[in-house]
Short mmCIF file of C-alpha atoms in Angstrom, two decimals:
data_model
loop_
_atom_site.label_atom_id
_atom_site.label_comp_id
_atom_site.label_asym_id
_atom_site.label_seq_id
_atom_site.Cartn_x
_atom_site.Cartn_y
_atom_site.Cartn_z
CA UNK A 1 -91.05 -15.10 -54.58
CA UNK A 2 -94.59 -13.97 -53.11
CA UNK A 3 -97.93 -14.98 -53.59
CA UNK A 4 -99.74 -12.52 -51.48
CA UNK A 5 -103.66 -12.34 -51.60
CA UNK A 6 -105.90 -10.82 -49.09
CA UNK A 7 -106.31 -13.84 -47.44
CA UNK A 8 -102.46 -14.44 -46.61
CA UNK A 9 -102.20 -10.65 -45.61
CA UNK A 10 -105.00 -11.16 -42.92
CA UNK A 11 -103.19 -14.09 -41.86
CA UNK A 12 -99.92 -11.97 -41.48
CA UNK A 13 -101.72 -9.05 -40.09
CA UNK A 14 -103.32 -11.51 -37.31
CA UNK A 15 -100.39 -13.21 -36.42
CA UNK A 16 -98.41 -9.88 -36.50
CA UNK A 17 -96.01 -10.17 -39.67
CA UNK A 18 -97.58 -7.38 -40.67
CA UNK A 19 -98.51 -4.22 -39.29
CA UNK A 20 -98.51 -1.61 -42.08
CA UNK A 21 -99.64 -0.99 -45.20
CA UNK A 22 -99.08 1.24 -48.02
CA UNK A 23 -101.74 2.14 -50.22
CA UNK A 24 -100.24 3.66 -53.12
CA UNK A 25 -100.93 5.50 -56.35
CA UNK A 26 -98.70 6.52 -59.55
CA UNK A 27 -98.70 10.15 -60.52
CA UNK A 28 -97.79 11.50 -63.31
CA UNK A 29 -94.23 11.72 -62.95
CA UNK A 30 -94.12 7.70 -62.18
CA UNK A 31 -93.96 8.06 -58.11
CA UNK A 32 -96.07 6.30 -55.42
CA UNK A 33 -97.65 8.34 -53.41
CA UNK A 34 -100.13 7.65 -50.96
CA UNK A 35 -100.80 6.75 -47.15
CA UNK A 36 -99.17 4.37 -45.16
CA UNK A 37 -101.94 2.57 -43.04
CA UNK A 38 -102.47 0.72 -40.09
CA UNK A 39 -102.53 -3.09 -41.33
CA UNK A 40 -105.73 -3.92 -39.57
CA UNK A 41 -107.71 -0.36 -40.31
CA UNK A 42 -106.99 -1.25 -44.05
CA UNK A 43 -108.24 -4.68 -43.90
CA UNK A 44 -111.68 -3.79 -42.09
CA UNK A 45 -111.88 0.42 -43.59
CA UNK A 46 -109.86 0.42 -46.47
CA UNK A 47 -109.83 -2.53 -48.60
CA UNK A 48 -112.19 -1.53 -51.16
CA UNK A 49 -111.37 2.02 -51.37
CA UNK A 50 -109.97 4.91 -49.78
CA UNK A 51 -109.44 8.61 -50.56
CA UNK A 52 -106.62 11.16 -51.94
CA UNK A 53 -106.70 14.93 -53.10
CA UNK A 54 -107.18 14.75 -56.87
CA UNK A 55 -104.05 17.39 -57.02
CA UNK A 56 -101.56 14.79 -57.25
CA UNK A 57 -102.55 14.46 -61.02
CA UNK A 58 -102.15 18.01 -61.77
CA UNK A 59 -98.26 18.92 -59.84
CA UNK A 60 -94.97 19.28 -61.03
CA UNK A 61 -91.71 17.45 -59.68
CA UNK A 62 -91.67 19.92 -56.67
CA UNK A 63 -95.19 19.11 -55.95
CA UNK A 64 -96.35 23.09 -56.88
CA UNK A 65 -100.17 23.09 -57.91
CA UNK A 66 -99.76 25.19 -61.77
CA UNK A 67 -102.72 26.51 -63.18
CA UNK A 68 -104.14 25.36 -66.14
CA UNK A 69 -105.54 22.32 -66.01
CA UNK A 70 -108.72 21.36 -66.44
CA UNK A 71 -108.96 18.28 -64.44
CA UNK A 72 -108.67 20.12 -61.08
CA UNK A 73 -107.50 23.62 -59.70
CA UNK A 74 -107.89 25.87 -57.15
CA UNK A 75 -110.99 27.37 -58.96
CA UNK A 76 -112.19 23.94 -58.45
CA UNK A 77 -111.18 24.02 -54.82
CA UNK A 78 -108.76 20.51 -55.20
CA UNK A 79 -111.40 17.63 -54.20
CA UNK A 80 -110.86 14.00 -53.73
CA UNK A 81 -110.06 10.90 -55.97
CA UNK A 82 -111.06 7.87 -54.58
CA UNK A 83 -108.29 5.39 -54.12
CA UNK A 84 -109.50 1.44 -55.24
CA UNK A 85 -106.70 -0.84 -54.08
CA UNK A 86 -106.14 -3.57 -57.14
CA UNK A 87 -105.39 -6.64 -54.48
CA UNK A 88 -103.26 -8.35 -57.55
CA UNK A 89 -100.38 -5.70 -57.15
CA UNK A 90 -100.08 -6.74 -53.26
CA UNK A 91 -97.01 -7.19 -52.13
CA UNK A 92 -94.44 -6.99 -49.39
CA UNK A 93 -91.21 -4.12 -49.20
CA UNK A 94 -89.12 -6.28 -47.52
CA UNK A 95 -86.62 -3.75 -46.82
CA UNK A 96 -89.54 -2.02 -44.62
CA UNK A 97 -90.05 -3.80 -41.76
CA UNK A 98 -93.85 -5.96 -41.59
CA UNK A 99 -94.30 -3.04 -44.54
CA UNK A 100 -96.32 -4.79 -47.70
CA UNK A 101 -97.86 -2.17 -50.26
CA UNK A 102 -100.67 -1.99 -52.74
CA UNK A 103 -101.65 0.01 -56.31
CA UNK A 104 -104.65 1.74 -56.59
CA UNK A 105 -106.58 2.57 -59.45
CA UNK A 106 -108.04 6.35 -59.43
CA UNK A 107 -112.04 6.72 -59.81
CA UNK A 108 -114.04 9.81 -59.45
CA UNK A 109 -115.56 10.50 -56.49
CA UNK A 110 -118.95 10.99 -57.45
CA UNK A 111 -119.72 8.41 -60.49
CA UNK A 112 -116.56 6.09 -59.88
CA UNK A 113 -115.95 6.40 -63.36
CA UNK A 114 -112.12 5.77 -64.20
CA UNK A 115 -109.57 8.95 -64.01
CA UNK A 116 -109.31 9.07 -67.59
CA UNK A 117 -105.60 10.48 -67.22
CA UNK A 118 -104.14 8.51 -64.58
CA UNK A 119 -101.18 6.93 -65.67
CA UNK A 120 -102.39 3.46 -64.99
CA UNK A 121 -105.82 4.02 -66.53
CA UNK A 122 -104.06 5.53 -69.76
CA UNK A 123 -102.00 2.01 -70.19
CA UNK A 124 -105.45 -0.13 -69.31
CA UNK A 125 -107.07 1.82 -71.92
CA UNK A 126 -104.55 1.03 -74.56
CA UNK A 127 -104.05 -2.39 -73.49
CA UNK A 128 -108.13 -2.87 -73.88
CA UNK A 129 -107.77 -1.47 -77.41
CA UNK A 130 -105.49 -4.24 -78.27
CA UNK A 131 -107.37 -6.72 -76.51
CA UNK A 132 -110.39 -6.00 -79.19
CA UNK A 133 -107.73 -6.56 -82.20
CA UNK A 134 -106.97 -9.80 -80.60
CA UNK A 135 -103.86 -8.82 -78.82
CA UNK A 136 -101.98 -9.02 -75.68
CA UNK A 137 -98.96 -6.70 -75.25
CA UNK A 138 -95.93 -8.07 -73.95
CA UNK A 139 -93.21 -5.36 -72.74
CA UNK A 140 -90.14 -5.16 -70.71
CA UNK A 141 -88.05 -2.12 -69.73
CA UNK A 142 -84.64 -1.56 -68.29
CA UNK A 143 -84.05 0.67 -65.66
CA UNK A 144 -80.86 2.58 -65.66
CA UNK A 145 -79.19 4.87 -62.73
CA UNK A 146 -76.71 6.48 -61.34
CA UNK A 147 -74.98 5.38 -57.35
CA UNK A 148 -73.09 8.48 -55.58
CA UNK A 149 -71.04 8.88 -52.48
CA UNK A 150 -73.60 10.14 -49.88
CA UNK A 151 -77.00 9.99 -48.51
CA UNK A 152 -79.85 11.97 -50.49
CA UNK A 153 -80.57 15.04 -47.83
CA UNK A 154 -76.82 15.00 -47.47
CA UNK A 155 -76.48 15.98 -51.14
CA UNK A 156 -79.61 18.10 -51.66
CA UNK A 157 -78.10 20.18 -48.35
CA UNK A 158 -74.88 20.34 -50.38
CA UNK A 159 -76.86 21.90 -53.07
CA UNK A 160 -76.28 19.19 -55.14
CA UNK A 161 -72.46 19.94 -55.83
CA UNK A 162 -69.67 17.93 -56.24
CA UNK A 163 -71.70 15.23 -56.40
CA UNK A 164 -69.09 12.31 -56.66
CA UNK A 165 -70.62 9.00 -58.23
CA UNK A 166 -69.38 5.40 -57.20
CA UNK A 167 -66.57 4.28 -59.01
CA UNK A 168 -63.94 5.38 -60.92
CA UNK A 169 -64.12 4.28 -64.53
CA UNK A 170 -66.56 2.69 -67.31
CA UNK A 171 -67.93 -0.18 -65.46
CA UNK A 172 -70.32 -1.51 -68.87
CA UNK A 173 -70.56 -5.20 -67.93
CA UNK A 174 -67.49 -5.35 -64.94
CA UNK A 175 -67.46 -7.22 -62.60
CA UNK A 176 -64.89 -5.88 -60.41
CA UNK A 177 -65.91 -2.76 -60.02
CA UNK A 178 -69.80 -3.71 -59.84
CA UNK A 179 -68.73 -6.21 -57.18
CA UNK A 180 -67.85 -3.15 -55.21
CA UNK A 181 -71.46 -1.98 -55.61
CA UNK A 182 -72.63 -4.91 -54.58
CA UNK A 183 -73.37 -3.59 -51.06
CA UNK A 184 -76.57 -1.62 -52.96
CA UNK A 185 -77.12 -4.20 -55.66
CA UNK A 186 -77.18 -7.80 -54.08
CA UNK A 187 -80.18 -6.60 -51.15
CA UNK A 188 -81.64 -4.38 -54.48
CA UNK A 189 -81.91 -7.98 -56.58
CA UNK A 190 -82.68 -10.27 -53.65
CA UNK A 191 -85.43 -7.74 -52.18
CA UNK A 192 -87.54 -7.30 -54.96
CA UNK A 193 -87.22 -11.02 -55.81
CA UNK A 194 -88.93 -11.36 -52.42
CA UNK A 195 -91.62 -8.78 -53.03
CA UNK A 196 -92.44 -10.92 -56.11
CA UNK A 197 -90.73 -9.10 -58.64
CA UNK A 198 -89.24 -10.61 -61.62
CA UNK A 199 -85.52 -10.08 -61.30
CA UNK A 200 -83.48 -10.45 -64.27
CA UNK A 201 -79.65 -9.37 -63.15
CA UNK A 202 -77.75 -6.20 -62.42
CA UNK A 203 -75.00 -4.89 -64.05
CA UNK A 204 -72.47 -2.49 -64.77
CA UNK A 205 -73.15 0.45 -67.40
CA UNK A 206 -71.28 2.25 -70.00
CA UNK A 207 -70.19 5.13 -67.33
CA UNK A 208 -68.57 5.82 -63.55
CA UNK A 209 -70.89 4.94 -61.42
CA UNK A 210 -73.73 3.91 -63.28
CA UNK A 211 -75.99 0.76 -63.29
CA UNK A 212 -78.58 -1.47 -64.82
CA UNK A 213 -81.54 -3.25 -63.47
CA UNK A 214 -83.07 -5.93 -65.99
CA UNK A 215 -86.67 -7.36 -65.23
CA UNK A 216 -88.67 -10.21 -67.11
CA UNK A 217 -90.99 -9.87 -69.67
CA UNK A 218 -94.09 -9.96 -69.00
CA UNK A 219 -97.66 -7.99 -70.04
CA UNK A 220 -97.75 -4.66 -70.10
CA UNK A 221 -99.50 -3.49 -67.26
CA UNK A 222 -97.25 -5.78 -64.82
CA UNK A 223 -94.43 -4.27 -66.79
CA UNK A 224 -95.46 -0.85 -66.16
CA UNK A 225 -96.04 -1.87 -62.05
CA UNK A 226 -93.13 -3.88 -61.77
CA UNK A 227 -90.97 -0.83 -63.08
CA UNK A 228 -92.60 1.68 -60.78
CA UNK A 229 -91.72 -0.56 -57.54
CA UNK A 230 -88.77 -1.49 -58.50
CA UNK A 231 -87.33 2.52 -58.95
CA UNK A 232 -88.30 3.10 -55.91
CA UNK A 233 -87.20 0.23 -54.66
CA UNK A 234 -83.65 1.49 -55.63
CA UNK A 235 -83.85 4.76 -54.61
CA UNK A 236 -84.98 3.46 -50.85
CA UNK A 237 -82.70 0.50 -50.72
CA UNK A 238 -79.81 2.83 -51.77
CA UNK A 239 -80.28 5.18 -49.42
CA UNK A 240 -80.42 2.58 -46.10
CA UNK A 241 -77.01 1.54 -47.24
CA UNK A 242 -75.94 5.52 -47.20
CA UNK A 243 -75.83 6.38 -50.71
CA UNK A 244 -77.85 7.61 -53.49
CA UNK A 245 -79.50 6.53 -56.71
CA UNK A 246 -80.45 8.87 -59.28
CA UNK A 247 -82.53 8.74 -62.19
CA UNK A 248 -82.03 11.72 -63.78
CA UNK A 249 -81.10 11.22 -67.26
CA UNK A 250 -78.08 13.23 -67.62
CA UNK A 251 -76.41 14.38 -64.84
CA UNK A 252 -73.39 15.76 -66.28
CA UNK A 253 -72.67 17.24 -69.55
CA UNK A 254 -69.49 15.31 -70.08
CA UNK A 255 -71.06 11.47 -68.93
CA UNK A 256 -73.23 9.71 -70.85
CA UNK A 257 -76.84 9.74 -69.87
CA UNK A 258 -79.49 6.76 -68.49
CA UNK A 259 -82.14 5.53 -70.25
CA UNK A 260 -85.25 3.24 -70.26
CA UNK A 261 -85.26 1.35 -72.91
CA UNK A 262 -88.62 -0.69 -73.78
CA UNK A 263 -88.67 -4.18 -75.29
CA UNK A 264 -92.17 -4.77 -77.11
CA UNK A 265 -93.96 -7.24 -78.79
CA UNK A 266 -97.39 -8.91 -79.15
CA UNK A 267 -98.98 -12.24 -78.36
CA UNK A 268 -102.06 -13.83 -79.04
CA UNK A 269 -102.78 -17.73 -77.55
CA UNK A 270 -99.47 -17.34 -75.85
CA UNK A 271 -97.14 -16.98 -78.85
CA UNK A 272 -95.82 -14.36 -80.54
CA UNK A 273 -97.56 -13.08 -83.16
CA UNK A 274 -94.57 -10.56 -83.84
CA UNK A 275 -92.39 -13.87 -85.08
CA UNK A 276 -93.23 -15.23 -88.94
CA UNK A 277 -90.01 -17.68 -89.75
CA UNK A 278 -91.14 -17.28 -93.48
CA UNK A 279 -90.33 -13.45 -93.66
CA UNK A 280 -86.83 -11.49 -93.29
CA UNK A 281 -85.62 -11.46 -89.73
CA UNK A 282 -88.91 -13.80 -89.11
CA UNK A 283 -90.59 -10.51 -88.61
CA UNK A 284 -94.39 -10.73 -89.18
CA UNK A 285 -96.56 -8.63 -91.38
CA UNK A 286 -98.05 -7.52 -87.82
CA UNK A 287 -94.78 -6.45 -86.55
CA UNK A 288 -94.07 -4.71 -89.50
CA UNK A 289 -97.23 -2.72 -89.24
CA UNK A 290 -97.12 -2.70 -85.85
CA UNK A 291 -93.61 -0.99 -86.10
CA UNK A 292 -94.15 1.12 -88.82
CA UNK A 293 -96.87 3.08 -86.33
CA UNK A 294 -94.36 3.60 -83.91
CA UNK A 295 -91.37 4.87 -86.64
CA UNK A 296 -94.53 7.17 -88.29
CA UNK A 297 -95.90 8.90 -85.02
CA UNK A 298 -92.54 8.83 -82.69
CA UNK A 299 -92.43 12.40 -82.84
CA UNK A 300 -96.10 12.74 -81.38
CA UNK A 301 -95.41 10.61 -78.31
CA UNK A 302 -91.34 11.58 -77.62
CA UNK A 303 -93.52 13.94 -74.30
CA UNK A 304 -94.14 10.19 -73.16
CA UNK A 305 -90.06 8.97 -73.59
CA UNK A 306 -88.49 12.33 -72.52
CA UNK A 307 -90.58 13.72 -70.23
CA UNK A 308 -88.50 16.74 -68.88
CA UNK A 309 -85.98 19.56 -70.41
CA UNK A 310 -82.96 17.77 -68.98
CA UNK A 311 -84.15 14.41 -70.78
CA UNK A 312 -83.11 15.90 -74.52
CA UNK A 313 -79.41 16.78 -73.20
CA UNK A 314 -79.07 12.81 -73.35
CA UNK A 315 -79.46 12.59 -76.94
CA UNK A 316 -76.36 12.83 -78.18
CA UNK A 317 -74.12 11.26 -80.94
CA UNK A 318 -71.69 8.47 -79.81
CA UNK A 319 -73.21 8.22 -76.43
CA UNK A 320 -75.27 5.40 -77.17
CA UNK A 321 -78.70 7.46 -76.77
CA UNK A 322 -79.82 7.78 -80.15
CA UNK A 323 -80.43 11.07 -82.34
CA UNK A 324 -82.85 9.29 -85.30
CA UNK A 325 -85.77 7.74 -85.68
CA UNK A 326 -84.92 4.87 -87.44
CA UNK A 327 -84.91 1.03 -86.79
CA UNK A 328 -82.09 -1.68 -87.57
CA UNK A 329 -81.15 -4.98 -86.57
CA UNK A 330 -79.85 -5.51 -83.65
CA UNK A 331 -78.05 -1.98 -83.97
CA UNK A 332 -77.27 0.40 -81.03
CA UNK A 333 -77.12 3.37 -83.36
CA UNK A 334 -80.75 3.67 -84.19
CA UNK A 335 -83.68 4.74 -82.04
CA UNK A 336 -85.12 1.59 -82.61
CA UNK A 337 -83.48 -2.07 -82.75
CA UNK A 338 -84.85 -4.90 -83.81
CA UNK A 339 -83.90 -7.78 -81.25
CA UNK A 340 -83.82 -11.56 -81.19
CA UNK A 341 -84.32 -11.81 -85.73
CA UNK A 342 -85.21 -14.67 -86.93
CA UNK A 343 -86.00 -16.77 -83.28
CA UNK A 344 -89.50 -16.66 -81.62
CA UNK A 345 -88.27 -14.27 -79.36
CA UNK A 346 -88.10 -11.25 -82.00
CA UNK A 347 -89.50 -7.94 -80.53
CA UNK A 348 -88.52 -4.59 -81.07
CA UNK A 349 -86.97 -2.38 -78.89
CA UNK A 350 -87.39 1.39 -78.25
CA UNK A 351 -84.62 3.22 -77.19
CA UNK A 352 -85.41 6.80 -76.98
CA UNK A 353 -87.13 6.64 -73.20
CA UNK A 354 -85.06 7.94 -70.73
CA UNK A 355 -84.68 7.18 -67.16
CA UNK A 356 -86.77 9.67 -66.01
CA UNK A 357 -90.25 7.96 -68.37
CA UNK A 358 -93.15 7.37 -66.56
CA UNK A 359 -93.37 3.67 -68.18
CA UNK A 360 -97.18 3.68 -67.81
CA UNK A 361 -97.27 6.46 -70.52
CA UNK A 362 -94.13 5.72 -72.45
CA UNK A 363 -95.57 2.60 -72.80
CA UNK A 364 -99.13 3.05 -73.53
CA UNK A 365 -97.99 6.09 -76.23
CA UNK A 366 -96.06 3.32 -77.77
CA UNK A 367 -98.88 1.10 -77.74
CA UNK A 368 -100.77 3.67 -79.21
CA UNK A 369 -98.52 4.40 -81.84
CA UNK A 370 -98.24 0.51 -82.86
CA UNK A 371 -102.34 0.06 -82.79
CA UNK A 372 -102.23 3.11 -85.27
CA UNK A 373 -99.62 1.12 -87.85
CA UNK A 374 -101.98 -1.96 -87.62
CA UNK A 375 -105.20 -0.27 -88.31
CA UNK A 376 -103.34 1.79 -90.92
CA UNK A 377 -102.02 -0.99 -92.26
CA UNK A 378 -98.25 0.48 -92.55
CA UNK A 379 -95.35 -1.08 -94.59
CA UNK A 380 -92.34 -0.80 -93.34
CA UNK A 381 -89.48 0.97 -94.41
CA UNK A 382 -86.17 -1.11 -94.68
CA UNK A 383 -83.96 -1.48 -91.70
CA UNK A 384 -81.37 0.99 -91.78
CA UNK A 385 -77.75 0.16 -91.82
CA UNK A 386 -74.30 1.17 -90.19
CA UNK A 387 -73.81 4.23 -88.03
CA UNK A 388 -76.92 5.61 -88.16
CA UNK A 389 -75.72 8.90 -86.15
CA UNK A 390 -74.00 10.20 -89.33
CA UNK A 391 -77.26 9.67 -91.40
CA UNK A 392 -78.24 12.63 -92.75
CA UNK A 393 -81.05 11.33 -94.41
CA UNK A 394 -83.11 9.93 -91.50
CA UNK A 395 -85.40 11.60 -89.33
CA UNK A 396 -84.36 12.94 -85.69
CA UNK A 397 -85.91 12.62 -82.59
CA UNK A 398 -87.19 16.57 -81.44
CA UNK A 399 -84.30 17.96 -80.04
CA UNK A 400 -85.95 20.01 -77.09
CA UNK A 401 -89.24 19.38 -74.79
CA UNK A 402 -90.60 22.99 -76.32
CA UNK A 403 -90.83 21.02 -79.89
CA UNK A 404 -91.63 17.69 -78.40
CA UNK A 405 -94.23 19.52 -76.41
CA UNK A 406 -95.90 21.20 -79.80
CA UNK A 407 -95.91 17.65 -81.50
CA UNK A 408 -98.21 16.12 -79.05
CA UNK A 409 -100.13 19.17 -78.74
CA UNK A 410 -100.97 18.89 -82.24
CA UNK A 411 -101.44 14.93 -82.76
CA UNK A 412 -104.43 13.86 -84.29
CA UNK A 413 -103.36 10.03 -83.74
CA UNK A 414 -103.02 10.59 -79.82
CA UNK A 415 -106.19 12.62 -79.51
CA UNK A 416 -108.00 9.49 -81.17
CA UNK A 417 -106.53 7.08 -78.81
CA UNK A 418 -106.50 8.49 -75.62
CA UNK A 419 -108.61 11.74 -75.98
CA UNK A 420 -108.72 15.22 -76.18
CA UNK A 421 -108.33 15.18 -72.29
CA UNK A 422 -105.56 12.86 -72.17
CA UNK A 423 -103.75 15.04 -74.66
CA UNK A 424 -104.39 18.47 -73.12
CA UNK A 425 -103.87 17.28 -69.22
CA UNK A 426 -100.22 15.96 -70.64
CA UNK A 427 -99.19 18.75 -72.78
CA UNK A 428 -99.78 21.08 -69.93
CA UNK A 429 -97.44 19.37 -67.45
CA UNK A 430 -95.05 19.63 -70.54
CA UNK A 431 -95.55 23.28 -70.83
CA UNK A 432 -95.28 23.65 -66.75
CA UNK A 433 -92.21 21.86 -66.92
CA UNK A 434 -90.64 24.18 -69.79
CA UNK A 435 -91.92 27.60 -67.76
CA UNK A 436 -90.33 26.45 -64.65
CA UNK A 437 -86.92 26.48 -66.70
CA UNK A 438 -87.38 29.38 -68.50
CA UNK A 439 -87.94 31.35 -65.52
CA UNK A 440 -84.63 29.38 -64.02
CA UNK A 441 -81.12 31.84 -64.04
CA UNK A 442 -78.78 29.08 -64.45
CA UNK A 443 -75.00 29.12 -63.29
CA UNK A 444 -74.13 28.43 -66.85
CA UNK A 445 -75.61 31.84 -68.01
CA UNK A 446 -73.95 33.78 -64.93
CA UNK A 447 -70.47 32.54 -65.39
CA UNK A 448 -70.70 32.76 -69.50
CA UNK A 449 -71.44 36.79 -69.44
CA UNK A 450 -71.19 38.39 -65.60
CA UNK A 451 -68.41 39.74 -66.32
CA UNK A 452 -67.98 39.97 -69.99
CA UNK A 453 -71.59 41.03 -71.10
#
């Protein structure tokens, strides 16, 4: 594990351990970007702040600059955010060589007044809110991915055809097969241990070729950081080793899909105010408020879980991505599940995030959500039971990004806790994302009726 402070990265820079560093932000799709520095220009220039263009919160996945948002444009002529590196997210990429890399929190240029929709500055925000209730959020989310044969250009040159993923069979939990994978997964594990990440384990999931990577609980923003490095962590470390990892949630109609899911629960002295051992499932009147927010305004903040078209062709029945909006105990059939009943380690999990999330704002919208069941002072509605798939009764989660898209648009709850401009900035990329496929001729549509329109 690493304990890097300015002070040990001077000593590393000076001694030569070190001779680049990358100052990175986290856009709205949940990548780094940023510049890669010279180790000793960013200790003596760079340090306290540095500069991007403020279009990287206002692109699509293909990095296009779309009209219509009000945070920046060309109308605007695309200034500059400035770039302040938080020195408690240093840490080295051992896989790069004398490579460390920082997070940055996004001020404007002119007042240094917080970006009020960067990702990061979104989950702060929420996490503050909590703070004033007496609260700490405690959160942990599980990244799941796909490995295929091949190195990325290699595949995007193929047009992304054939793609062949590692493995032949299910693989949920085996060892054989994941001990084949191994090549990817032990350097994965071992390298963000060294950048000071908290590993859990790795391990086989419920389809060919796909995988799991577990990291400790912690507080939410770490949890939200953590996640970020470590996906790109995979995607690099994959890639050295000549293969590729993917994090789209549902690569093929006929394979089950990846998820995030998001493990949540609240503290306050260091112990979990989410655990009563007098009430059912030693759930607390907090967590039942708490959850009752998140059951009553999941439709407002599914934008946040399922950020992209291709994200709702994951929900499907019997695929272990759920379809309702329900909770249970410890059930994998509902949206959300409550974990750990009856010990001090209850929490409840959400399981409607795919692996595509940006966990800053999945995470926040939850937090949201959960701050509005507290305040509202929410009972909660009893645990459903069974396979929850074939209940016709309970609510489902929007079934498309267009509807998802028109929930958030309209939610007053949202627009209270993170602000009009929050709302607006998100709900366009939502709508960009949805025009970009409309406008799309897929192959599906020219095979179906070419011939026999």
């Amino acid at each position: 594990m690493t304990d890097l402070t300015l002070e040990s990265l001077t000593r590393q820079v000076e001694a030569g351990d070190v001779d680049t560093v990358l100052v990175c932000l986290v856009d709205m799709q949940g990548r780094l970007m940023g510049k890669r520095f010279h180790a000793r220009n960013f200790l003596d220039h760079a340090v306290k702040e540095t500069h991007c263009c403020n279009y990287l919160l206002a692109t699509d996945l293909e990095m296009t600059t779309p009209d219509g948002y009000r945070a920046t444009s060309w109308e605007h002529g695309y200034g500059d955010y400035v770039m302040q590196p938080d020195l408690e997210t240093l840490r080295p990429m051992p896989w790069l060589e004398k490579t460390v890399m920082v997070l940055c929190d996004l001020l404007d240029h002119h007042d240094h007044a917080p970006v009020p929709h960067s990702p990061r500055q979104i989950l702060k925000a929420q996490v503050a809110r909590l703070a004033e209730l007496g609260f700490d959020a405690m959160m942990a989310t599980e990244l799941e991915f796909f490995l295929f044969e091949g190195a990325p250009d290699d595949i995007r040159k193929a047009g992304f055809q054939e793609l062949k993923p590692l493995g032949g069979y299910n693989q949920d939990y085996g060892i054989l097969q994941t001990s084949r994978e191994e090549f990817v997964l032990q350097p994965l594990r071992n390298h963000l241990y060294t950048a000071g990440i908290d590993v859990e384990c790795t391990k086989g999931e419920a389809e060919t070729g796909q995988e799991e990577l577990n990291l400790r609980y912690g507080t939410a923003l770490a949890c939200a950081d953590q996640h970020s490095f470590a996906k790109h962590a995979t995607k690099e470390i994959a890639a050295q080793q000549g293969v590729t990892a993917s994090f789209l949630p549902k690569w093929h109609a006929d394979k089950v899909g990846s998820s995030s899911h998001i493990h949540c629960s609240l503290a306050s002295g260091g112990k979990n105010v989410f655990f009563d051992p007098d009430k059912p499932y030693g759930k607390s009147v907090v967590m039942d408020q708490f959850v009752a927010g998140m059951l009553k305004y999941v439709s407002d903040y599914t934008v946040f879980l399922a950020p992209y078209v291709n994200s709702y062709k994951r929900f499907r029945e019997g695929t272990f991505a759920p379809t309702k909006t329900v909770w249970s105990v410890d059930n994998r059939t509902a949206g959300f599940r409550l974990c750990g009943d009856s010990s001090p380690g209850v929490r409840i999990e959400c399981r409607i995030g795919g692996s595509d999330m940006n966990p800053y704002l999945a995470q926040a919208a939850i937090l949201a959500a959960g701050i509005a069941g507290i305040e509202e002072g929410l009972e909660l509605q009893p645990a459903a039971t069974g396979d929850v798939y074939s209940d016709a009764e309970a609510k489902s989660i929007p079934t498309s990004l267009r509807d998802a898209t028109e929930t958030l648009r309209r939610s007053k709850m949202l627009r209270a806790a993170m602000g009009d401009e929050v709302v607006d900035h998100y709900t366009r990329a939502a709508e960009v994302e949805q025009e970009a496929f409309d406008a799309v001729v897929t192959d599906w549509e020219i095979a179906r009726g070419f011939e026999r329109c």
